[in-house]
PDB file of C-alpha atoms in Angstrom:
ATOM      1  CA  MET T   1     -19.837   8.188  26.403  1.00 46.00           C
ATOM      2  CA  LYS T   2     -21.169   9.410  23.099  1.00 41.00           C
ATOM      3  CA  ASN T   3     -20.100   8.138  19.710  1.00 39.00           C
ATOM      4  CA  ASN T   4     -17.862   9.894  17.201  1.00 40.00           C
ATOM      5  CA  ALA T   5     -14.244  10.974  17.167  1.00 41.00           C
ATOM      6  CA  ILE T   6     -11.528   8.368  16.892  1.00 42.00           C
ATOM      7  CA  MET T   7     -11.444   7.409  13.247  1.00 40.00           C
ATOM      8  CA  GLN T   8     -10.061   4.065  12.111  1.00 40.00           C
ATOM      9  CA  PRO T   9      -9.697   4.220   8.310  1.00 39.00           C
ATOM     10  CA  GLU T  10     -10.528   1.160   6.274  1.00 37.00           C
ATOM     11  CA  GLY T  11      -7.509  -0.777   5.119  1.00 38.00           C
ATOM     12  CA  ASN T  12      -5.392   0.396   8.075  1.00 47.00           C
ATOM     13  CA  TYR T  13      -5.740  -2.652  10.275  1.00 51.00           C
ATOM     14  CA  TYR T  14      -2.685  -4.729  11.076  1.00 57.00           C
ATOM     15  CA  ASP T  15      -2.647  -6.977  14.117  1.00 63.00           C
ATOM     16  CA  LYS T  16       0.814  -6.032  15.376  1.00 70.00           C
ATOM     17  CA  TYR T  17       0.042  -7.432  18.825  1.00 71.00           C
ATOM     18  CA  ASN T  18      -0.284 -11.008  17.557  1.00 67.00           C
ATOM     19  CA  SER T  19       2.042 -10.871  14.557  1.00 66.00           C
ATOM     20  CA  SER T  20       4.370 -13.826  13.919  1.00 66.00           C
ATOM     21  CA  ASN T  21       6.932 -11.513  12.265  1.00 76.00           C
ATOM     22  CA  ILE T  22      10.144 -11.592  14.306  1.00 85.00           C
ATOM     23  CA  ILE T  23      10.836  -7.869  13.918  1.00 84.00           C
ATOM     24  CA  VAL T  24       7.273  -6.877  14.818  1.00 83.00           C
ATOM     25  CA  LYS T  25       7.346  -9.194  17.841  1.00 90.00           C
ATOM     26  CA  TRP T  26      10.608  -7.562  18.961  1.00 92.00           C
ATOM     27  CA  MET T  27       9.136  -4.063  18.574  1.00 91.00           C
ATOM     28  CA  MET T  28       5.980  -4.953  20.508  1.00 93.00           C
ATOM     29  CA  LYS T  29       8.028  -6.575  23.272  1.00 95.00           C
ATOM     30  CA  ASN T  30       9.981  -3.318  23.610  1.00 96.00           C
ATOM     31  CA  TYR T  31       6.756  -1.325  23.491  1.00 97.00           C
ATOM     32  CA  PHE T  32       5.223  -3.212  26.409  1.00 96.00           C
ATOM     33  CA  SER T  33       8.511  -3.154  28.318  1.00 97.00           C
ATOM     34  CA  ALA T  34       8.526   0.638  28.009  1.00 98.00           C
ATOM     35  CA  LEU T  35       4.898   0.773  29.128  1.00 97.00           C
ATOM     36  CA  ASP T  36       5.699  -1.399  32.153  1.00 96.00           C
ATOM     37  CA  SER T  37       8.637   0.828  33.078  1.00 97.00           C
ATOM     38  CA  LEU T  38       6.362   3.891  33.113  1.00 97.00           C
ATOM     39  CA  PHE T  39       3.519   2.250  35.008  1.00 94.00           C
ATOM     40  CA  PRO T  40       2.996   4.228  38.234  1.00 93.00           C
ATOM     41  CA  ASP T  41       2.303   2.824  41.666  1.00 88.00           C
ATOM     42  CA  LEU T  42      -1.493   2.865  42.005  1.00 88.00           C
ATOM     43  CA  GLY T  43      -3.766   2.258  44.954  1.00 81.00           C
ATOM     44  CA  GLU T  44      -5.517  -1.047  45.613  1.00 81.00           C
ATOM     45  CA  ARG T  45      -8.861   0.384  44.437  1.00 85.00           C
ATOM     46  CA  ALA T  46      -7.525   2.448  41.557  1.00 92.00           C
ATOM     47  CA  LYS T  47      -9.633   3.122  38.488  1.00 95.00           C
ATOM     48  CA  ILE T  48      -7.825   2.910  35.149  1.00 96.00           C
ATOM     49  CA  LEU T  49      -9.148   4.108  31.775  1.00 98.00           C
ATOM     50  CA  GLU T  50      -7.859   3.494  28.258  1.00 98.00           C
ATOM     51  CA  ALA T  51      -9.080   6.104  25.768  1.00 97.00           C
ATOM     52  CA  GLY T  52      -9.191   4.711  22.230  1.00 96.00           C
ATOM     53  CA  CYS T  53      -8.654   1.114  23.318  1.00 96.00           C
ATOM     54  CA  GLY T  54      -9.125  -0.646  19.973  1.00 93.00           C
ATOM     55  CA  GLU T  55      -9.342  -4.408  20.449  1.00 92.00           C
ATOM     56  CA  GLY T  56      -8.275  -4.054  24.085  1.00 95.00           C
ATOM     57  CA  GLU T  57      -4.740  -5.443  23.849  1.00 95.00           C
ATOM     58  CA  ILE T  58      -3.150  -2.684  25.945  1.00 96.00           C
ATOM     59  CA  ALA T  59      -5.971  -2.768  28.502  1.00 96.00           C
ATOM     60  CA  GLY T  60      -5.544  -6.543  28.634  1.00 95.00           C
ATOM     61  CA  HIS T  61      -1.823  -6.135  29.277  1.00 95.00           C
ATOM     62  CA  VAL T  62      -2.553  -3.642  32.062  1.00 94.00           C
ATOM     63  CA  LEU T  63      -5.024  -6.119  33.570  1.00 92.00           C
ATOM     64  CA  GLN T  64      -2.126  -8.502  34.218  1.00 87.00           C
ATOM     65  CA  LYS T  65      -0.393  -5.808  36.300  1.00 82.00           C
ATOM     66  CA  CYS T  66      -3.401  -5.109  38.488  1.00 79.00           C
ATOM     67  CA  THR T  67      -3.835  -6.416  41.997  1.00 73.00           C
ATOM     68  CA  GLY T  68      -6.538  -6.044  44.615  1.00 69.00           C
ATOM     69  CA  GLN T  69      -9.737  -4.287  43.632  1.00 81.00           C
ATOM     70  CA  GLN T  70      -8.386  -2.174  40.757  1.00 88.00           C
ATOM     71  CA  THR T  71     -10.786  -1.734  37.844  1.00 93.00           C
ATOM     72  CA  ILE T  72     -10.107  -1.105  34.169  1.00 95.00           C
ATOM     73  CA  GLU T  73     -12.370   0.561  31.620  1.00 97.00           C
ATOM     74  CA  GLY T  74     -11.828   1.227  27.943  1.00 97.00           C
ATOM     75  CA  PHE T  75     -13.655   2.937  25.108  1.00 97.00           C
ATOM     76  CA  ASP T  76     -13.326   3.348  21.361  1.00 96.00           C
ATOM     77  CA  ILE T  77     -15.337   4.858  18.510  1.00 93.00           C
ATOM     78  CA  SER T  78     -15.858   1.487  16.797  1.00 93.00           C
ATOM     79  CA  GLU T  79     -18.621  -0.723  18.105  1.00 94.00           C
ATOM     80  CA  LYS T  80     -17.124  -3.703  16.254  1.00 94.00           C
ATOM     81  CA  VAL T  81     -13.728  -3.509  17.980  1.00 93.00           C
ATOM     82  CA  ILE T  82     -15.427  -2.965  21.333  1.00 96.00           C
ATOM     83  CA  LEU T  83     -17.391  -6.183  20.875  1.00 96.00           C
ATOM     84  CA  ASP T  84     -14.160  -7.999  19.998  1.00 95.00           C
ATOM     85  CA  ALA T  85     -12.399  -6.518  23.026  1.00 96.00           C
ATOM     86  CA  GLN T  86     -15.196  -7.522  25.384  1.00 96.00           C
ATOM     87  CA  LYS T  87     -15.067 -11.114  24.166  1.00 96.00           C
ATOM     88  CA  LYS T  88     -11.309 -11.279  24.719  1.00 95.00           C
ATOM     89  CA  TYR T  89     -11.269  -9.547  28.086  1.00 95.00           C
ATOM     90  CA  PRO T  90     -14.612  -9.976  29.881  1.00 95.00           C
ATOM     91  CA  GLU T  91     -13.078  -8.676  33.144  1.00 93.00           C
ATOM     92  CA  ILE T  92     -12.715  -5.195  31.595  1.00 96.00           C
ATOM     93  CA  ARG T  93     -15.648  -2.878  31.034  1.00 96.00           C
ATOM     94  CA  PHE T  94     -15.604  -1.645  27.421  1.00 97.00           C
ATOM     95  CA  SER T  95     -17.931   0.840  25.742  1.00 96.00           C
ATOM     96  CA  THR T  96     -18.183   2.979  22.619  1.00 95.00           C
ATOM     97  CA  GLY T  97     -17.297   6.586  23.211  1.00 95.00           C
ATOM     98  CA  ASN T  98     -15.998   9.957  22.072  1.00 94.00           C
ATOM     99  CA  ILE T  99     -12.592  11.078  23.265  1.00 96.00           C
ATOM    100  CA  TYR T 100     -13.747  14.702  23.189  1.00 96.00           C
ATOM    101  CA  GLU T 101     -16.606  13.956  25.600  1.00 94.00           C
ATOM    102  CA  ILE T 102     -15.287  11.498  28.181  1.00 94.00           C
ATOM    103  CA  ALA T 103     -17.826  10.806  30.913  1.00 85.00           C
ATOM    104  CA  GLY T 104     -16.926  10.308  34.555  1.00 86.00           C
ATOM    105  CA  GLY T 105     -13.590  11.056  36.161  1.00 90.00           C
ATOM    106  CA  GLY T 106     -11.309  10.265  39.041  1.00 91.00           C
ATOM    107  CA  TYR T 107      -9.234   7.728  37.130  1.00 96.00           C
ATOM    108  CA  GLU T 108      -5.870   7.280  38.815  1.00 95.00           C
ATOM    109  CA  LEU T 109      -4.401   6.459  35.403  1.00 97.00           C
ATOM    110  CA  VAL T 110      -5.610   7.295  31.896  1.00 98.00           C
ATOM    111  CA  LEU T 111      -3.882   5.703  28.902  1.00 98.00           C
ATOM    112  CA  CYS T 112      -4.111   7.103  25.387  1.00 98.00           C
ATOM    113  CA  CYS T 113      -1.872   5.060  23.098  1.00 97.00           C
ATOM    114  CA  GLU T 114      -1.744   5.319  19.297  1.00 95.00           C
ATOM    115  CA  VAL T 115      -4.731   7.686  19.177  1.00 97.00           C
ATOM    116  CA  LEU T 116      -3.667  11.340  19.084  1.00 98.00           C
ATOM    117  CA  GLU T 117      -2.081  11.030  15.633  1.00 97.00           C
ATOM    118  CA  HIS T 118      -5.543  10.230  14.208  1.00 96.00           C
ATOM    119  CA  LEU T 119      -7.298  13.310  15.580  1.00 97.00           C
ATOM    120  CA  ASP T 120      -8.119  16.703  14.093  1.00 97.00           C
ATOM    121  CA  ASP T 121      -7.926  18.230  17.564  1.00 97.00           C
ATOM    122  CA  PRO T 122      -5.317  16.400  19.660  1.00 98.00           C
ATOM    123  CA  LYS T 123      -5.131  19.397  22.005  1.00 97.00           C
ATOM    124  CA  GLY T 124      -8.843  19.069  22.813  1.00 97.00           C
ATOM    125  CA  ALA T 125      -8.472  15.333  23.369  1.00 97.00           C
ATOM    126  CA  LEU T 126      -5.474  15.875  25.648  1.00 97.00           C
ATOM    127  CA  LYS T 127      -7.475  18.335  27.762  1.00 96.00           C
ATOM    128  CA  GLN T 128     -10.282  15.787  28.134  1.00 97.00           C
ATOM    129  CA  ILE T 129      -7.811  13.118  29.229  1.00 97.00           C
ATOM    130  CA  GLU T 130      -6.354  15.508  31.787  1.00 97.00           C
ATOM    131  CA  LYS T 131      -9.843  16.466  32.990  1.00 96.00           C
ATOM    132  CA  VAL T 132     -10.830  12.905  33.930  1.00 97.00           C
ATOM    133  CA  SER T 133      -7.419  11.903  35.283  1.00 96.00           C
ATOM    134  CA  GLY T 134      -7.008  11.889  39.029  1.00 94.00           C
ATOM    135  CA  ARG T 135      -3.220  11.893  38.778  1.00 95.00           C
ATOM    136  CA  TYR T 136      -1.414  10.050  35.977  1.00 97.00           C
ATOM    137  CA  MET T 137      -1.619   9.760  32.181  1.00 98.00           C
ATOM    138  CA  ILE T 138       0.396   7.686  29.709  1.00 98.00           C
ATOM    139  CA  VAL T 139       0.357   8.784  26.066  1.00 98.00           C
ATOM    140  CA  SER T 140       2.176   7.362  23.068  1.00 98.00           C
ATOM    141  CA  VAL T 141       2.415   8.272  19.381  1.00 98.00           C
ATOM    142  CA  PRO T 142       4.406   7.085  16.353  1.00 97.00           C
ATOM    143  CA  ARG T 143       7.852   8.692  16.210  1.00 98.00           C
ATOM    144  CA  GLU T 144       8.391  10.540  12.956  1.00 98.00           C
ATOM    145  CA  PRO T 145      10.121  10.400  10.573  1.00 97.00           C
ATOM    146  CA  VAL T 146      11.191   6.936  11.783  1.00 97.00           C
ATOM    147  CA  TRP T 147       7.638   5.584  11.426  1.00 95.00           C
ATOM    148  CA  ARG T 148       7.352   6.605   7.773  1.00 95.00           C
ATOM    149  CA  CYS T 149      10.837   5.352   6.963  1.00 96.00           C
ATOM    150  CA  LEU T 150      10.035   1.910   8.359  1.00 92.00           C
ATOM    151  CA  ASN T 151       6.840   1.806   6.295  1.00 90.00           C
ATOM    152  CA  ILE T 152       8.832   2.617   3.156  1.00 94.00           C
ATOM    153  CA  VAL T 153      11.413  -0.045   3.990  1.00 92.00           C
ATOM    154  CA  ARG T 154       8.649  -2.651   4.150  1.00 86.00           C
ATOM    155  CA  GLY T 155       7.103  -1.331   0.908  1.00 90.00           C
ATOM    156  CA  LYS T 156       3.947   0.146   2.453  1.00 88.00           C
ATOM    157  CA  TYR T 157       2.111   3.394   1.584  1.00 91.00           C
ATOM    158  CA  LEU T 158       4.770   4.423  -0.931  1.00 94.00           C
ATOM    159  CA  LYS T 159       2.498   6.892  -2.750  1.00 94.00           C
ATOM    160  CA  ALA T 160       1.944   8.633   0.592  1.00 95.00           C
ATOM    161  CA  PHE T 161       5.704   8.655   1.318  1.00 95.00           C
ATOM    162  CA  GLY T 162       5.219   6.057   4.043  1.00 91.00           C
ATOM    163  CA  ASN T 163       2.398   7.827   5.863  1.00 94.00           C
ATOM    164  CA  THR T 164      -0.043   5.369   7.418  1.00 92.00           C
ATOM    165  CA  PRO T 165      -3.657   6.031   6.317  1.00 93.00           C
ATOM    166  CA  GLY T 166      -5.447   8.014   8.999  1.00 94.00           C
ATOM    167  CA  HIS T 167      -2.335   9.586  10.500  1.00 96.00           C
ATOM    168  CA  ILE T 168      -2.968  13.321  10.261  1.00 96.00           C
ATOM    169  CA  GLN T 169      -0.666  14.469  13.075  1.00 98.00           C
ATOM    170  CA  HIS T 170       3.070  13.860  12.820  1.00 98.00           C
ATOM    171  CA  TRP T 171       5.472  14.339  15.715  1.00 98.00           C
ATOM    172  CA  SER T 172       9.143  13.688  16.263  1.00 98.00           C
ATOM    173  CA  SER T 173       9.980  12.890  19.888  1.00 98.00           C
ATOM    174  CA  LYS T 174      11.091  16.504  20.394  1.00 98.00           C
ATOM    175  CA  SER T 175       8.019  18.062  18.802  1.00 98.00           C
ATOM    176  CA  PHE T 176       5.679  15.754  20.747  1.00 98.00           C
ATOM    177  CA  ILE T 177       7.344  16.684  24.043  1.00 98.00           C
ATOM    178  CA  ASN T 178       7.014  20.359  23.061  1.00 98.00           C
ATOM    179  CA  PHE T 179       3.334  19.808  22.225  1.00 98.00           C
ATOM    180  CA  LEU T 180       2.723  18.313  25.662  1.00 98.00           C
ATOM    181  CA  MET T 181       4.578  21.087  27.484  1.00 97.00           C
ATOM    182  CA  GLU T 182       2.863  23.817  25.458  1.00 97.00           C
ATOM    183  CA  ASN T 183      -0.438  22.376  26.666  1.00 95.00           C
ATOM    184  CA  GLY T 184       0.555  22.527  30.317  1.00 95.00           C
ATOM    185  CA  MET T 185       1.413  18.863  30.828  1.00 96.00           C
ATOM    186  CA  LYS T 186       3.826  17.863  33.603  1.00 97.00           C
ATOM    187  CA  ILE T 187       6.222  15.281  32.171  1.00 98.00           C
ATOM    188  CA  LYS T 188       7.476  12.646  34.608  1.00 97.00           C
ATOM    189  CA  GLN T 189       9.294  10.171  32.348  1.00 98.00           C
ATOM    190  CA  ILE T 190       9.902   9.551  28.647  1.00 98.00           C
ATOM    191  CA  ARG T 191      10.553   6.329  26.754  1.00 98.00           C
ATOM    192  CA  LYS T 192      11.363   5.835  23.067  1.00 98.00           C
ATOM    193  CA  PRO T 193      10.717   2.211  22.081  1.00 97.00           C
ATOM    194  CA  LEU T 194      11.316   2.015  18.331  1.00 96.00           C
ATOM    195  CA  PRO T 195       9.310   3.488  16.569  1.00 96.00           C
ATOM    196  CA  TRP T 196       7.222   5.304  19.216  1.00 98.00           C
ATOM    197  CA  THR T 197       7.439   8.092  21.768  1.00 98.00           C
ATOM    198  CA  MET T 198       5.819   7.226  25.118  1.00 98.00           C
ATOM    199  CA  VAL T 199       5.383   9.653  28.002  1.00 98.00           C
ATOM    200  CA  LEU T 200       4.201   9.418  31.606  1.00 98.00           C
ATOM    201  CA  LEU T 201       2.400  12.622  32.662  1.00 98.00           C
ATOM    202  CA  GLU T 202       1.317  13.746  36.108  1.00 97.00           C
ATOM    203  CA  LYS T 203      -1.601  16.093  36.632  1.00 92.00           C
ATOM    204  CA  MET T 204      -0.577  19.542  37.858  1.00 83.00           C
TER     205      MET T 204
END
């Protein structure tokens, strides 16, 4: 996979996965519970890909659900976070890569969580995810305007009216579902763990 595409702006790093904040811990627990509830039944030798994997926390969570000979791969634009992810989860194959040019294919499940809101061309990225998926995809994005409101409540990004740096796409749950349907996605199930929208898609 080639470099370039998923941008992680400086100053926009917050380790929500390992936060000691009670509210953040509650939100992340609900997030992973929603992810677990959407997780499809995969074959014993299934290949799973996470596009835009960051430090590998979601891929690491998925690893715990795997049995048999299932394999997990993940990629991200940042070489630094990929190195961190590989140290944490040596059983997963991580690499740097471009979401618009995903190599390979035949993944029974492709995850793309907290990525599309950062992209100039989310439609192009969605088509690439669909292209390499053998059957299922799970996508999630921040739910607006709830996301911005929560940022304002905690006193963050006030000059930007609560918009997180690097978020250039903004979807309510309804508008995100419409975006997926307009791009020919078959929606299987929807979850709304505060403050996200998470969707299980099945390839047509």
